[in-house]
Amino acid sequence: MPRQVDHASRRRLIAEAVCRLADERGLEGVTLRDVAARAEVSMGAVQRCFRTKEEMLVFALGHVGEQVAARVRARLVRSPAQSAATALGHAASEFALLRDEHRAEARVWLAFLAQAAISAPLAEILKANYAALEESFTHLITTAATTPNPPIPLDPHHEARTLLALADGLTTHVLLGHLTPPEAEAVLDTHLTKLWAA
């Protein structure tokens, strides 16, 4: 049992090294040798955890997705929403990675998105992440839309997809400097306000 715990811990350590390198150089700059050096483990240790670079990247992407999801859950616990609509706003804001402290994470996320365009295994991980988020957003929108009397006439599934795409796009605009984080937050808030006024 201790060996399994150590193996899992080492895989996470390596995934974090991959993310730090991806933040600095993009995924094209991530080599097994550099990951081993950054994680302060031997090349053999990396190869015992991951047979190929792609397997290592798939695990690292899953690790990033888990971190984002955990932060969304923590935000909802830390700032309990008064309604499903407020919870949706919190979740979308966290997913969009708009704050300055999330800049490195946003760069890593976009590096993986770019690589997923040519890597089917990475694309599958991202599609699963998006599907889970879409399901959560759909649930929150359904709840928020049916609470008023009369209910708000929305297509929750369509609106969840729209919100997911908007949040994702805002990540890019902030990262490139086209929008400041407050400007992007304002775009998100305006969209949500109009949603409930439908």
Short mmCIF file of C-alpha atoms in Angstrom, two decimals:
data_model
loop_
_atom_site.label_atom_id
_atom_site.label_comp_id
_atom_site.label_asym_id
_atom_site.label_seq_id
_atom_site.Cartn_x
_atom_site.Cartn_y
_atom_site.Cartn_z
CA MET A 1 0.00 0.00 0.00
CA PRO A 2 2.72 2.61 0.82
CA ARG A 3 4.26 2.03 -2.64
CA GLN A 4 0.94 2.89 -4.31
CA VAL A 5 0.63 6.10 -2.30
CA ASP A 6 4.22 7.04 -3.20
CA HIS A 7 3.55 6.26 -6.88
CA ALA A 8 0.43 8.45 -6.93
CA SER A 9 2.27 11.25 -5.14
CA ARG A 10 5.16 11.05 -7.61
CA ARG A 11 2.77 11.19 -10.59
CA ARG A 12 1.23 14.38 -9.16
CA LEU A 13 4.71 15.82 -8.55
CA ILE A 14 5.60 15.12 -12.18
CA ALA A 15 2.30 16.59 -13.41
CA GLU A 16 3.04 19.81 -11.50
CA ALA A 17 6.50 19.95 -13.11
CA VAL A 18 4.87 19.53 -16.54
CA CYS A 19 2.54 22.45 -15.76
CA ARG A 20 5.37 24.73 -14.62
CA LEU A 21 7.32 23.98 -17.81
CA ALA A 22 4.22 24.42 -19.97
CA ASP A 23 3.62 27.80 -18.36
CA GLU A 24 7.18 28.90 -19.19
CA ARG A 25 7.66 27.32 -22.64
CA GLY A 26 4.42 25.85 -23.91
CA LEU A 27 3.98 22.11 -24.31
CA GLU A 28 6.47 21.92 -27.17
CA GLY A 29 9.15 22.77 -24.62
CA VAL A 30 8.23 19.90 -22.31
CA THR A 31 10.65 16.96 -22.52
CA LEU A 32 10.93 13.96 -20.22
CA ARG A 33 14.46 15.03 -19.28
CA ASP A 34 13.37 18.58 -18.37
CA VAL A 35 10.38 17.28 -16.42
CA ALA A 36 12.64 14.96 -14.43
CA ALA A 37 14.99 17.85 -13.65
CA ARG A 38 12.14 20.20 -12.65
CA ALA A 39 10.48 17.52 -10.48
CA GLU A 40 13.90 16.64 -8.99
CA VAL A 41 13.53 12.96 -9.81
CA SER A 42 15.48 10.66 -12.10
CA MET A 43 14.56 10.00 -15.75
CA GLY A 44 13.93 6.41 -14.67
CA ALA A 45 11.38 7.59 -12.10
CA VAL A 46 9.52 9.54 -14.79
CA GLN A 47 9.58 6.56 -17.14
CA ARG A 48 8.31 4.21 -14.44
CA CYS A 49 5.33 6.52 -13.93
CA PHE A 50 4.64 7.23 -17.62
CA ARG A 51 5.56 5.08 -20.60
CA THR A 52 5.36 7.98 -23.09
CA LYS A 53 5.34 11.76 -23.15
CA GLU A 54 1.73 11.69 -24.34
CA GLU A 55 0.68 9.53 -21.38
CA MET A 56 2.41 12.04 -19.09
CA LEU A 57 0.60 14.97 -20.76
CA VAL A 58 -2.78 13.22 -20.52
CA PHE A 59 -2.27 12.73 -16.78
CA ALA A 60 -1.08 16.32 -16.32
CA LEU A 61 -4.16 17.65 -18.13
CA GLY A 62 -6.39 15.56 -15.88
CA HIS A 63 -4.52 17.02 -12.91
CA VAL A 64 -5.17 20.60 -14.13
CA GLY A 65 -8.87 19.80 -14.65
CA GLU A 66 -9.14 18.41 -11.12
CA GLN A 67 -7.53 21.55 -9.69
CA VAL A 68 -9.97 23.85 -11.51
CA ALA A 69 -12.96 21.71 -10.46
CA ALA A 70 -11.74 21.65 -6.84
CA ARG A 71 -11.41 25.43 -6.85
CA VAL A 72 -14.94 25.85 -8.23
CA ARG A 73 -16.27 23.58 -5.45
CA ALA A 74 -14.25 25.44 -2.82
CA ARG A 75 -15.59 28.80 -4.06
CA LEU A 76 -19.15 27.56 -3.75
CA VAL A 77 -18.49 26.31 -0.21
CA ARG A 78 -16.58 29.45 0.83
CA SER A 79 -19.20 31.83 -0.62
CA PRO A 80 -22.52 30.00 -0.38
CA ALA A 81 -24.84 31.30 -3.08
CA GLN A 82 -28.26 32.64 -2.22
CA SER A 83 -29.61 31.10 -5.42
CA ALA A 84 -28.75 28.81 -8.32
CA ALA A 85 -28.22 31.91 -10.47
CA THR A 86 -25.56 33.22 -8.06
CA ALA A 87 -23.92 29.78 -7.88
CA LEU A 88 -23.76 29.72 -11.68
CA GLY A 89 -22.03 33.10 -11.70
CA HIS A 90 -19.46 31.91 -9.14
CA ALA A 91 -18.77 28.70 -11.09
CA ALA A 92 -18.44 30.46 -14.46
CA SER A 93 -16.12 33.10 -13.00
CA GLU A 94 -13.83 30.48 -11.45
CA PHE A 95 -13.75 28.41 -14.64
CA ALA A 96 -12.83 31.45 -16.75
CA LEU A 97 -9.53 31.90 -14.82
CA LEU A 98 -9.82 35.69 -14.99
CA ARG A 99 -7.99 36.76 -11.85
CA ASP A 100 -4.29 37.65 -11.84
CA GLU A 101 -3.45 34.75 -9.52
CA HIS A 102 -4.80 32.35 -12.15
CA ARG A 103 -2.71 33.71 -15.02
CA ALA A 104 -0.20 30.82 -14.99
CA GLU A 105 -3.03 28.28 -14.84
CA ALA A 106 -4.71 30.01 -17.80
CA ARG A 107 -1.50 29.79 -19.86
CA VAL A 108 -1.20 26.09 -19.07
CA TRP A 109 -4.88 25.46 -19.91
CA LEU A 110 -4.53 27.19 -23.30
CA ALA A 111 -1.30 25.30 -24.03
CA PHE A 112 -3.19 22.04 -23.51
CA LEU A 113 -6.09 23.28 -25.65
CA ALA A 114 -3.72 24.02 -28.52
CA GLN A 115 -2.05 20.60 -28.22
CA ALA A 116 -5.43 18.85 -28.02
CA ALA A 117 -6.17 20.03 -31.57
CA ILE A 118 -3.59 17.49 -32.77
CA SER A 119 -3.74 14.93 -29.95
CA ALA A 120 -6.82 12.70 -29.75
CA PRO A 121 -6.09 11.49 -26.16
CA LEU A 122 -5.82 15.09 -24.90
CA ALA A 123 -8.94 16.05 -26.85
CA GLU A 124 -10.87 13.22 -25.15
CA ILE A 125 -9.86 14.47 -21.69
CA LEU A 126 -10.91 18.02 -22.56
CA LYS A 127 -14.23 16.88 -24.04
CA ALA A 128 -14.97 14.95 -20.85
CA ASN A 129 -14.11 18.04 -18.75
CA TYR A 130 -16.33 20.26 -20.88
CA ALA A 131 -19.18 17.72 -20.77
CA ALA A 132 -19.06 17.64 -16.96
CA LEU A 133 -19.04 21.45 -16.75
CA GLU A 134 -21.86 21.69 -19.27
CA GLU A 135 -23.91 19.28 -17.19
CA SER A 136 -23.30 21.35 -14.02
CA PHE A 137 -24.14 24.61 -15.78
CA THR A 138 -27.29 23.05 -17.29
CA HIS A 139 -28.44 21.91 -13.85
CA LEU A 140 -27.88 25.35 -12.29
CA ILE A 141 -29.60 27.14 -15.18
CA THR A 142 -32.56 24.74 -15.03
CA THR A 143 -32.92 25.35 -11.30
CA ALA A 144 -32.58 29.13 -11.62
CA ALA A 145 -35.02 29.34 -14.55
CA THR A 146 -37.77 27.31 -12.87
CA THR A 147 -37.57 29.08 -9.49
CA PRO A 148 -39.47 32.28 -10.42
CA ASN A 149 -43.19 32.23 -10.96
CA PRO A 150 -43.73 32.19 -13.86
CA PRO A 151 -40.56 30.30 -14.88
CA ILE A 152 -38.07 31.97 -17.25
CA PRO A 153 -38.43 30.48 -20.76
CA LEU A 154 -34.90 29.22 -21.47
CA ASP A 155 -33.24 26.27 -23.16
CA PRO A 156 -30.87 25.36 -20.27
CA HIS A 157 -28.69 23.06 -22.37
CA HIS A 158 -28.16 25.71 -25.06
CA GLU A 159 -27.51 28.42 -22.48
CA ALA A 160 -25.00 26.21 -20.65
CA ARG A 161 -23.06 25.70 -23.89
CA THR A 162 -23.14 29.43 -24.60
CA LEU A 163 -21.88 30.29 -21.12
CA LEU A 164 -19.13 27.68 -21.30
CA ALA A 165 -17.92 29.06 -24.65
CA LEU A 166 -18.08 32.65 -23.35
CA ALA A 167 -16.08 31.82 -20.20
CA ASP A 168 -13.49 29.94 -22.27
CA GLY A 169 -13.19 32.83 -24.72
CA LEU A 170 -12.77 35.38 -21.94
CA THR A 171 -9.80 33.38 -20.64
CA THR A 172 -8.04 33.96 -23.97
CA HIS A 173 -8.95 37.65 -24.19
CA VAL A 174 -7.60 38.33 -20.70
CA LEU A 175 -4.45 36.29 -21.27
CA LEU A 176 -3.66 38.19 -24.48
CA GLY A 177 -4.37 41.54 -22.85
CA HIS A 178 -7.37 42.41 -25.03
CA LEU A 179 -9.50 42.69 -21.88
CA THR A 180 -8.54 43.35 -18.28
CA PRO A 181 -9.88 40.92 -15.66
CA PRO A 182 -12.48 43.48 -14.47
CA GLU A 183 -13.62 44.09 -18.06
CA ALA A 184 -13.99 40.35 -18.63
CA GLU A 185 -15.91 39.97 -15.35
CA ALA A 186 -18.22 42.76 -16.52
CA VAL A 187 -18.88 40.92 -19.81
CA LEU A 188 -19.71 37.76 -17.87
CA ASP A 189 -21.96 39.62 -15.42
CA THR A 190 -23.81 41.38 -18.27
CA HIS A 191 -24.43 38.08 -20.02
CA LEU A 192 -25.81 36.47 -16.86
CA THR A 193 -27.98 39.48 -16.06
CA LYS A 194 -29.51 39.35 -19.56
CA LEU A 195 -30.01 35.60 -19.18
CA TRP A 196 -32.30 36.04 -16.19
CA ALA A 197 -34.13 38.92 -17.88
CA ALA A 198 -35.07 36.69 -20.83
#
